[in-house]
mmCIF file of C-alpha atoms and ligand atoms in Angstrom:
data_model
loop_
_atom_site.group_PDB
_atom_site.id
_atom_site.type_symbol
_atom_site.label_atom_id
_atom_site.label_comp_id
_atom_site.label_asym_id
_atom_site.label_seq_id
_atom_site.Cartn_x
_atom_site.Cartn_y
_atom_site.Cartn_z
ATOM 1 C CA UNK A 196 0.000 0.000 0.000
ATOM 2 C CA UNK A 197 1.133 3.548 -0.766
ATOM 3 C CA UNK A 198 -0.613 4.986 2.313
ATOM 4 C CA UNK A 199 1.032 8.206 3.487
ATOM 5 C CA UNK A 200 3.401 8.398 0.509
ATOM 6 C CA UNK A 201 3.517 11.464 -1.716
ATOM 7 C CA UNK A 202 3.464 11.028 -5.480
ATOM 8 C CA UNK A 203 4.132 13.845 -7.939
ATOM 9 C CA UNK A 204 2.657 13.251 -11.390
ATOM 10 C CA UNK A 205 3.570 15.642 -14.204
ATOM 11 C CA UNK A 206 0.986 15.857 -16.957
ATOM 12 C CA UNK A 207 -1.469 14.516 -14.386
ATOM 13 C CA UNK A 208 -4.375 16.604 -15.649
ATOM 14 C CA UNK A 209 -5.199 14.345 -18.553
ATOM 15 C CA UNK A 210 -4.661 11.043 -20.331
ATOM 16 C CA UNK A 211 -2.069 8.620 -18.969
ATOM 17 C CA UNK A 212 -0.983 11.019 -16.201
ATOM 18 C CA UNK A 213 -4.519 11.439 -14.963
ATOM 19 C CA UNK A 214 -5.156 7.675 -14.951
ATOM 20 C CA UNK A 215 -1.866 7.166 -13.083
ATOM 21 C CA UNK A 216 -2.652 9.819 -10.465
ATOM 22 C CA UNK A 217 -6.025 8.179 -9.784
ATOM 23 C CA UNK A 218 -4.490 4.694 -9.624
ATOM 24 C CA UNK A 219 -1.811 5.810 -7.128
ATOM 25 C CA UNK A 220 -4.423 7.668 -5.059
ATOM 26 C CA UNK A 221 -6.656 4.607 -4.964
ATOM 27 C CA UNK A 222 -3.778 2.794 -3.235
ATOM 28 C CA UNK A 223 -3.472 5.564 -0.623
ATOM 29 C CA UNK A 224 -0.846 7.965 -2.023
ATOM 30 C CA UNK A 225 -1.231 11.724 -1.628
ATOM 31 C CA UNK A 226 -1.022 13.301 -5.068
ATOM 32 C CA UNK A 227 0.494 16.449 -6.524
ATOM 33 C CA UNK A 228 -0.387 17.028 -10.155
ATOM 34 C CA UNK A 229 1.843 19.263 -12.268
ATOM 35 C CA UNK A 230 -0.056 20.454 -15.305
ATOM 36 C CA UNK A 231 -0.593 23.047 -18.005
ATOM 37 C CA UNK A 232 -4.312 22.320 -18.409
ATOM 38 C CA UNK A 233 -7.226 24.728 -17.868
ATOM 39 C CA UNK A 234 -8.091 24.966 -14.151
ATOM 40 C CA UNK A 235 -11.649 23.557 -14.648
ATOM 41 C CA UNK A 236 -10.272 20.353 -16.188
ATOM 42 C CA UNK A 237 -7.864 19.818 -13.310
ATOM 43 C CA UNK A 238 -10.509 20.660 -10.680
ATOM 44 C CA UNK A 239 -12.427 17.581 -11.870
ATOM 45 C CA UNK A 240 -9.362 15.333 -11.476
ATOM 46 C CA UNK A 241 -8.647 16.783 -8.032
ATOM 47 C CA UNK A 242 -12.149 16.082 -6.757
ATOM 48 C CA UNK A 243 -11.972 12.548 -8.141
ATOM 49 C CA UNK A 244 -8.698 12.016 -6.235
ATOM 50 C CA UNK A 245 -9.934 13.662 -3.015
ATOM 51 C CA UNK A 246 -12.997 11.395 -3.080
ATOM 52 C CA UNK A 247 -10.521 8.523 -2.581
ATOM 53 C CA UNK A 248 -9.648 9.974 0.850
ATOM 54 C CA UNK A 249 -6.144 11.288 0.119
ATOM 55 C CA UNK A 250 -4.636 14.770 -0.058
ATOM 56 C CA UNK A 251 -4.468 16.266 -3.552
ATOM 57 C CA UNK A 252 -2.990 19.421 -5.008
ATOM 58 C CA UNK A 253 -2.583 20.770 -8.523
ATOM 59 C CA UNK A 254 0.189 23.129 -9.559
ATOM 60 C CA UNK A 255 0.203 24.858 -12.939
ATOM 61 C CA UNK A 256 3.815 24.823 -14.059
ATOM 62 C CA UNK A 257 5.863 24.341 -17.211
ATOM 63 C CA UNK A 258 8.204 21.402 -16.611
ATOM 64 C CA UNK A 259 10.673 22.760 -19.181
ATOM 65 C CA UNK A 260 11.471 25.725 -16.886
ATOM 66 C CA UNK A 261 14.482 24.666 -14.782
ATOM 67 C CA UNK A 262 14.098 27.338 -12.093
ATOM 68 C CA UNK A 263 10.314 27.010 -11.806
ATOM 69 C CA UNK A 264 10.722 23.247 -11.305
ATOM 70 C CA UNK A 265 13.227 23.815 -8.483
ATOM 71 C CA UNK A 266 10.894 26.243 -6.720
ATOM 72 C CA UNK A 267 7.911 23.930 -7.152
ATOM 73 C CA UNK A 268 9.739 20.817 -5.919
ATOM 74 C CA UNK A 269 10.975 22.746 -2.848
ATOM 75 C CA UNK A 270 7.421 23.999 -2.164
ATOM 76 C CA UNK A 271 5.975 20.476 -2.463
ATOM 77 C CA UNK A 272 8.480 19.098 0.056
ATOM 78 C CA UNK A 273 7.709 22.009 2.419
ATOM 79 C CA UNK A 274 3.979 21.320 2.231
ATOM 80 C CA UNK A 275 3.900 17.501 2.007
ATOM 81 C CA UNK A 276 7.069 16.742 4.008
ATOM 82 C CA UNK A 277 8.500 14.477 1.319
ATOM 83 C CA UNK A 278 8.310 13.237 -2.252
ATOM 84 C CA UNK A 279 8.381 9.427 -2.480
ATOM 85 C CA UNK A 280 7.295 8.806 -6.059
ATOM 86 C CA UNK A 281 7.926 10.917 -9.154
ATOM 87 C CA UNK A 282 6.049 10.115 -12.360
ATOM 88 C CA UNK A 283 7.278 12.086 -15.390
ATOM 89 C CA UNK A 284 4.350 11.959 -17.790
ATOM 90 C CA UNK A 285 4.135 15.508 -19.217
ATOM 91 C CA UNK A 286 4.642 15.389 -22.949
ATOM 92 C CA UNK A 287 3.843 17.094 -26.229
ATOM 93 C CA UNK A 288 4.082 16.364 -29.951
ATOM 94 C CA UNK A 289 4.842 18.705 -32.871
ATOM 95 C CA UNK A 290 4.856 16.113 -35.651
ATOM 96 C CA UNK A 291 6.224 16.911 -39.093
ATOM 97 C CA UNK A 292 8.615 15.631 -41.717
ATOM 98 C CA UNK A 293 12.244 16.290 -40.869
ATOM 99 C CA UNK A 294 12.890 18.188 -44.130
ATOM 100 C CA UNK A 295 10.287 20.738 -43.067
ATOM 101 C CA UNK A 296 10.553 20.630 -39.283
ATOM 102 C CA UNK A 297 10.897 24.050 -37.707
ATOM 103 C CA UNK A 298 13.573 24.704 -35.096
ATOM 104 C CA UNK A 299 10.851 25.799 -32.670
ATOM 105 C CA UNK A 300 9.027 22.479 -33.067
ATOM 106 C CA UNK A 301 12.187 20.518 -32.351
ATOM 107 C CA UNK A 302 13.187 22.633 -29.347
ATOM 108 C CA UNK A 303 9.696 22.644 -27.814
ATOM 109 C CA UNK A 304 9.392 18.849 -27.865
ATOM 110 C CA UNK A 305 12.901 18.292 -26.491
ATOM 111 C CA UNK A 306 12.229 21.022 -23.917
ATOM 112 C CA UNK A 307 9.100 19.443 -22.447
ATOM 113 C CA UNK A 308 9.645 15.718 -23.000
ATOM 114 C CA UNK A 309 13.358 15.384 -22.302
ATOM 115 C CA UNK A 310 14.522 18.487 -20.447
ATOM 116 C CA UNK A 311 11.283 18.553 -18.441
ATOM 117 C CA UNK A 312 11.952 14.989 -17.276
ATOM 118 C CA UNK A 313 15.557 15.920 -16.452
ATOM 119 C CA UNK A 314 14.435 19.047 -14.550
ATOM 120 C CA UNK A 315 12.061 17.080 -12.332
ATOM 121 C CA UNK A 316 14.603 14.339 -11.600
ATOM 122 C CA UNK A 317 17.379 16.895 -11.064
ATOM 123 C CA UNK A 318 15.482 18.813 -8.389
ATOM 124 C CA UNK A 319 13.797 15.852 -6.672
ATOM 125 C CA UNK A 320 17.019 13.819 -6.406
ATOM 126 C CA UNK A 321 18.664 15.815 -3.574
ATOM 127 C CA UNK A 322 15.570 15.046 -1.460
ATOM 128 C CA UNK A 323 15.582 11.375 -2.522
ATOM 129 C CA UNK A 324 19.284 11.141 -1.599
ATOM 130 C CA UNK A 325 18.716 12.730 1.789
ATOM 131 C CA UNK A 326 15.896 10.307 2.639
ATOM 132 C CA UNK A 327 17.772 7.354 0.996
ATOM 133 C CA UNK A 328 14.677 6.334 -0.931
ATOM 134 C CA UNK A 329 12.693 7.378 -3.946
ATOM 135 C CA UNK A 330 11.080 5.968 -7.002
ATOM 136 C CA UNK A 331 11.015 7.531 -10.462
ATOM 137 C CA UNK A 332 8.940 6.327 -13.409
ATOM 138 C CA UNK A 333 9.432 8.117 -16.724
ATOM 139 C CA UNK A 334 7.093 7.914 -19.688
ATOM 140 C CA UNK A 335 9.028 7.234 -22.892
ATOM 141 C CA UNK A 336 7.442 5.815 -26.057
ATOM 142 C CA UNK A 337 7.963 2.997 -28.554
ATOM 143 C CA UNK A 338 8.733 5.865 -30.940
ATOM 144 C CA UNK A 339 11.948 6.333 -28.923
ATOM 145 C CA UNK A 340 12.845 2.654 -29.444
ATOM 146 C CA UNK A 341 11.941 1.962 -33.074
ATOM 147 C CA UNK A 342 11.524 5.509 -34.452
ATOM 148 C CA UNK A 343 8.525 6.820 -36.374
ATOM 149 C CA UNK A 344 8.368 8.819 -39.610
ATOM 150 C CA UNK A 345 7.156 12.356 -38.914
ATOM 151 C CA UNK A 346 8.315 12.238 -35.310
ATOM 152 C CA UNK A 347 12.068 12.967 -35.464
ATOM 153 C CA UNK A 348 11.743 15.459 -32.597
ATOM 154 C CA UNK A 349 9.448 13.264 -30.500
ATOM 155 C CA UNK A 350 11.345 9.991 -30.970
ATOM 156 C CA UNK A 351 14.625 11.782 -30.201
ATOM 157 C CA UNK A 352 13.146 13.126 -26.972
ATOM 158 C CA UNK A 353 11.766 9.730 -25.978
ATOM 159 C CA UNK A 354 15.024 7.908 -26.824
ATOM 160 C CA UNK A 355 16.698 10.519 -24.624
ATOM 161 C CA UNK A 356 14.305 9.657 -21.809
ATOM 162 C CA UNK A 357 15.485 6.035 -22.045
ATOM 163 C CA UNK A 358 19.140 7.098 -21.721
ATOM 164 C CA UNK A 359 18.236 9.409 -18.863
ATOM 165 C CA UNK A 360 16.346 6.595 -17.118
ATOM 166 C CA UNK A 361 19.268 4.161 -17.360
ATOM 167 C CA UNK A 362 21.930 6.674 -16.287
ATOM 168 C CA UNK A 363 19.793 7.854 -13.376
ATOM 169 C CA UNK A 364 19.137 4.261 -12.323
ATOM 170 C CA UNK A 365 22.854 3.395 -12.388
ATOM 171 C CA UNK A 366 23.865 6.571 -10.591
ATOM 172 C CA UNK A 367 21.311 6.319 -7.784
ATOM 173 C CA UNK A 368 20.904 2.570 -7.238
ATOM 174 C CA UNK A 369 23.340 2.659 -4.307
ATOM 175 C CA UNK A 370 21.229 5.338 -2.613
ATOM 176 C CA UNK A 371 18.047 3.258 -2.466
ATOM 177 C CA UNK A 372 16.505 5.087 -5.425
ATOM 178 C CA UNK A 373 14.930 3.251 -8.383
ATOM 179 C CA UNK A 374 14.338 4.710 -11.849
ATOM 180 C CA UNK A 375 12.377 2.947 -14.590
ATOM 181 C CA UNK A 376 10.324 3.855 -17.641
ATOM 182 C CA UNK A 377 7.344 2.711 -19.632
ATOM 183 C CA UNK A 378 7.271 2.913 -23.423
ATOM 184 C CA UNK A 379 3.640 3.075 -24.553
ATOM 185 C CA UNK A 380 2.561 2.332 -28.111
ATOM 186 C CA UNK A 381 -0.668 3.845 -29.506
ATOM 187 C CA UNK A 382 -2.811 4.810 -26.530
ATOM 188 C CA UNK A 383 -6.218 6.476 -26.888
ATOM 189 C CA UNK A 384 -5.823 9.930 -25.270
ATOM 190 C CA UNK A 385 -6.127 13.578 -26.368
ATOM 191 C CA UNK A 386 -2.625 13.280 -27.848
ATOM 192 C CA UNK A 387 -3.740 10.624 -30.336
ATOM 193 C CA UNK A 388 -7.341 11.771 -30.871
ATOM 194 C CA UNK A 389 -6.684 12.279 -34.605
ATOM 195 C CA UNK A 390 -5.222 8.758 -34.990
ATOM 196 C CA UNK A 391 -7.930 6.722 -33.286
ATOM 197 C CA UNK A 392 -10.032 6.385 -36.457
ATOM 198 C CA UNK A 393 -7.063 5.282 -38.568
ATOM 199 C CA UNK A 394 -7.873 1.617 -39.250
ATOM 200 C CA UNK A 395 -4.573 0.990 -41.051
ATOM 201 C CA UNK A 396 -2.698 2.025 -37.962
ATOM 202 C CA UNK A 397 -4.818 -0.125 -35.663
ATOM 203 C CA UNK A 398 -4.247 -3.018 -38.062
ATOM 204 C CA UNK A 399 -0.484 -2.728 -37.517
ATOM 205 C CA UNK A 400 -0.933 -3.421 -33.809
ATOM 206 C CA UNK A 401 -0.713 -7.191 -33.111
ATOM 207 C CA UNK A 402 -3.504 -6.872 -30.514
ATOM 208 C CA UNK A 403 -5.634 -5.020 -33.139
ATOM 209 C CA UNK A 404 -6.637 -2.136 -30.885
ATOM 210 C CA UNK A 405 -5.208 0.979 -29.290
ATOM 211 C CA UNK A 406 -4.345 0.777 -25.608
ATOM 212 C CA UNK A 407 -6.099 2.708 -22.854
ATOM 213 C CA UNK A 408 -4.611 5.190 -20.405
ATOM 214 C CA UNK A 409 -5.567 2.794 -17.582
ATOM 215 C CA UNK A 410 -3.550 -0.009 -19.175
ATOM 216 C CA UNK A 411 -0.431 2.182 -19.098
ATOM 217 C CA UNK A 412 -1.239 3.434 -15.592
ATOM 218 C CA UNK A 413 -1.365 -0.172 -14.348
ATOM 219 C CA UNK A 414 2.248 -0.757 -15.455
ATOM 220 C CA UNK A 415 3.428 2.609 -14.083
ATOM 221 C CA UNK A 416 1.737 1.695 -10.803
ATOM 222 C CA UNK A 417 3.568 -1.653 -10.739
ATOM 223 C CA UNK A 418 6.931 0.087 -11.261
ATOM 224 C CA UNK A 419 6.126 2.627 -8.532
ATOM 225 C CA UNK A 420 5.052 -0.025 -6.056
ATOM 226 C CA UNK A 421 6.939 -2.335 -3.753
ATOM 227 C CA UNK A 422 6.141 -5.231 -6.090
ATOM 228 C CA UNK A 423 8.923 -3.819 -8.331
ATOM 229 C CA UNK A 424 11.409 -3.268 -5.470
ATOM 230 C CA UNK A 425 14.097 -5.330 -7.301
ATOM 231 C CA UNK A 426 13.530 -3.561 -10.659
ATOM 232 C CA UNK A 427 15.588 -0.578 -11.803
ATOM 233 C CA UNK A 428 16.866 0.761 -15.130
ATOM 234 C CA UNK A 429 14.070 -1.138 -16.888
ATOM 235 C CA UNK A 430 11.991 0.047 -19.855
ATOM 236 C CA UNK A 431 8.652 -1.754 -20.135
ATOM 237 C CA UNK A 432 6.795 -1.521 -23.445
ATOM 238 C CA UNK A 433 3.016 -1.208 -23.133
ATOM 239 C CA UNK A 434 2.139 -1.405 -26.790
ATOM 240 C CA UNK A 435 -0.070 -4.369 -27.725
ATOM 241 C CA UNK A 436 3.025 -5.946 -29.278
ATOM 242 C CA UNK A 437 3.744 -3.295 -31.917
ATOM 243 C CA UNK A 438 7.475 -3.047 -31.122
ATOM 244 C CA UNK A 439 8.240 -6.726 -30.479
HETATM 245 P P1 NAP B 63 -2.093 14.098 -22.965
HETATM 246 O O1 NAP B 63 -3.458 13.726 -22.515
HETATM 247 O O2 NAP B 63 -1.921 15.202 -23.943
HETATM 248 O O3 NAP B 63 -1.191 14.354 -21.667
HETATM 249 C C1 NAP B 63 -0.025 15.128 -21.676
HETATM 250 C C2 NAP B 63 -0.064 16.012 -20.482
HETATM 251 O O4 NAP B 63 1.166 16.764 -20.363
HETATM 252 C C3 NAP B 63 -1.189 17.047 -20.565
HETATM 253 O O5 NAP B 63 -1.821 17.137 -19.316
HETATM 254 C C4 NAP B 63 -0.430 18.318 -20.880
HETATM 255 O O6 NAP B 63 -1.107 19.493 -20.526
HETATM 256 C C5 NAP B 63 0.815 18.110 -20.059
HETATM 257 N N1 NAP B 63 1.847 19.031 -20.472
HETATM 258 C C6 NAP B 63 2.190 19.381 -21.731
HETATM 259 N N2 NAP B 63 3.189 20.278 -21.711
HETATM 260 C C7 NAP B 63 3.502 20.478 -20.406
HETATM 261 C C8 NAP B 63 4.457 21.291 -19.753
HETATM 262 N N3 NAP B 63 5.298 22.069 -20.432
HETATM 263 N N4 NAP B 63 4.500 21.260 -18.390
HETATM 264 C C9 NAP B 63 3.630 20.507 -17.683
HETATM 265 N N5 NAP B 63 2.701 19.717 -18.258
HETATM 266 C C10 NAP B 63 2.642 19.702 -19.609
HETATM 267 O O7 NAP B 63 -1.393 12.850 -23.647
HETATM 268 P P2 NAP B 63 -1.024 11.394 -23.094
HETATM 269 O O8 NAP B 63 -1.198 10.509 -24.251
HETATM 270 O O9 NAP B 63 -1.692 11.076 -21.815
HETATM 271 O O10 NAP B 63 0.546 11.567 -22.870
HETATM 272 C C11 NAP B 63 1.177 11.322 -21.620
HETATM 273 C C12 NAP B 63 2.601 10.881 -21.876
HETATM 274 O O11 NAP B 63 2.588 9.632 -22.572
HETATM 275 C C13 NAP B 63 3.390 11.846 -22.768
HETATM 276 O O12 NAP B 63 4.707 11.941 -22.281
HETATM 277 C C14 NAP B 63 3.378 11.161 -24.107
HETATM 278 O O13 NAP B 63 4.477 11.525 -24.896
HETATM 279 C C15 NAP B 63 3.438 9.707 -23.679
HETATM 280 N N6 NAP B 63 2.992 8.761 -24.698
HETATM 281 C C16 NAP B 63 1.720 8.795 -25.176
HETATM 282 C C17 NAP B 63 1.335 7.878 -26.146
HETATM 283 C C18 NAP B 63 -0.050 7.837 -26.721
HETATM 284 O O14 NAP B 63 -0.260 7.086 -27.681
HETATM 285 N N7 NAP B 63 -1.013 8.574 -26.187
HETATM 286 C C19 NAP B 63 2.270 6.945 -26.621
HETATM 287 C C20 NAP B 63 3.552 6.935 -26.109
HETATM 288 C C21 NAP B 63 3.904 7.851 -25.137
HETATM 289 P P3 NAP B 63 -2.027 20.183 -21.695
HETATM 290 O O15 NAP B 63 -3.214 19.298 -21.806
HETATM 291 O O16 NAP B 63 -2.331 21.532 -21.191
HETATM 292 O O17 NAP B 63 -1.183 20.226 -22.939
#
């Protein structure tokens, strides 16, 4: 049980992050959601989490801002006493062919997906080291493993998240800190709303359907829980078999 633990979930206002925040809360964790969503959308998630009997807070913050992340992480520890679990789920896409990709589109995706994940880990780690415990789960993508046409920026960022996960795991394993990642395939969320009716794409998936946010949240929950206490530096694909 995660009773009394504090979990920070970036991108927790929607999709996979939202499902993960609810899953962790249903096992007793207090939840801090970091988001860029409209306040009304997040208010709904917060009341759903609070109804589970745990403490919940939402903070509107851009994870790509190094200094803002430091301030926010410090404030969370002041208010909640600790951070035990960090889920890095915030992510964006700016798809386009590489020959036409704008510099801004490349930088924005690297900034949120890769640097944002680094920023959160960077500022939470001193607290994890002090308490000699901590658990990080990053959200990569199968696009970062096998690549995807039209996603040079995104797959680069997600491949980077895999490198970051493994280096962090190796560096911190002796301090009682675990770091793992999930690599989802095609999951039905706002991010993929325009793909969900693409039958050709669904046909490429061995399980012949897109995944759900809950199916990814279940694996993130496993990695964040004590059941995975002997697992670190691992990347688990949650993709209906598309990258096997
Ligand atoms: P989503 O519903 O769009 O969730 C992404 C979340 O990240 C949103 O809440 C978004 O807020 C937030 N966010 C974006 N930029 C941010 C920033 N700068 N700072 C803080 N929060 C920010 O999509 P999702 O599918 O659940 O994606 C969650 C993660 O899974 C992402 O990292 C994504 O790359 C990864 N993933 C998704 C799929 C898939 O098929 N859906 C596959 C592989 C990996 P806004 O709503 O305001 O933008």
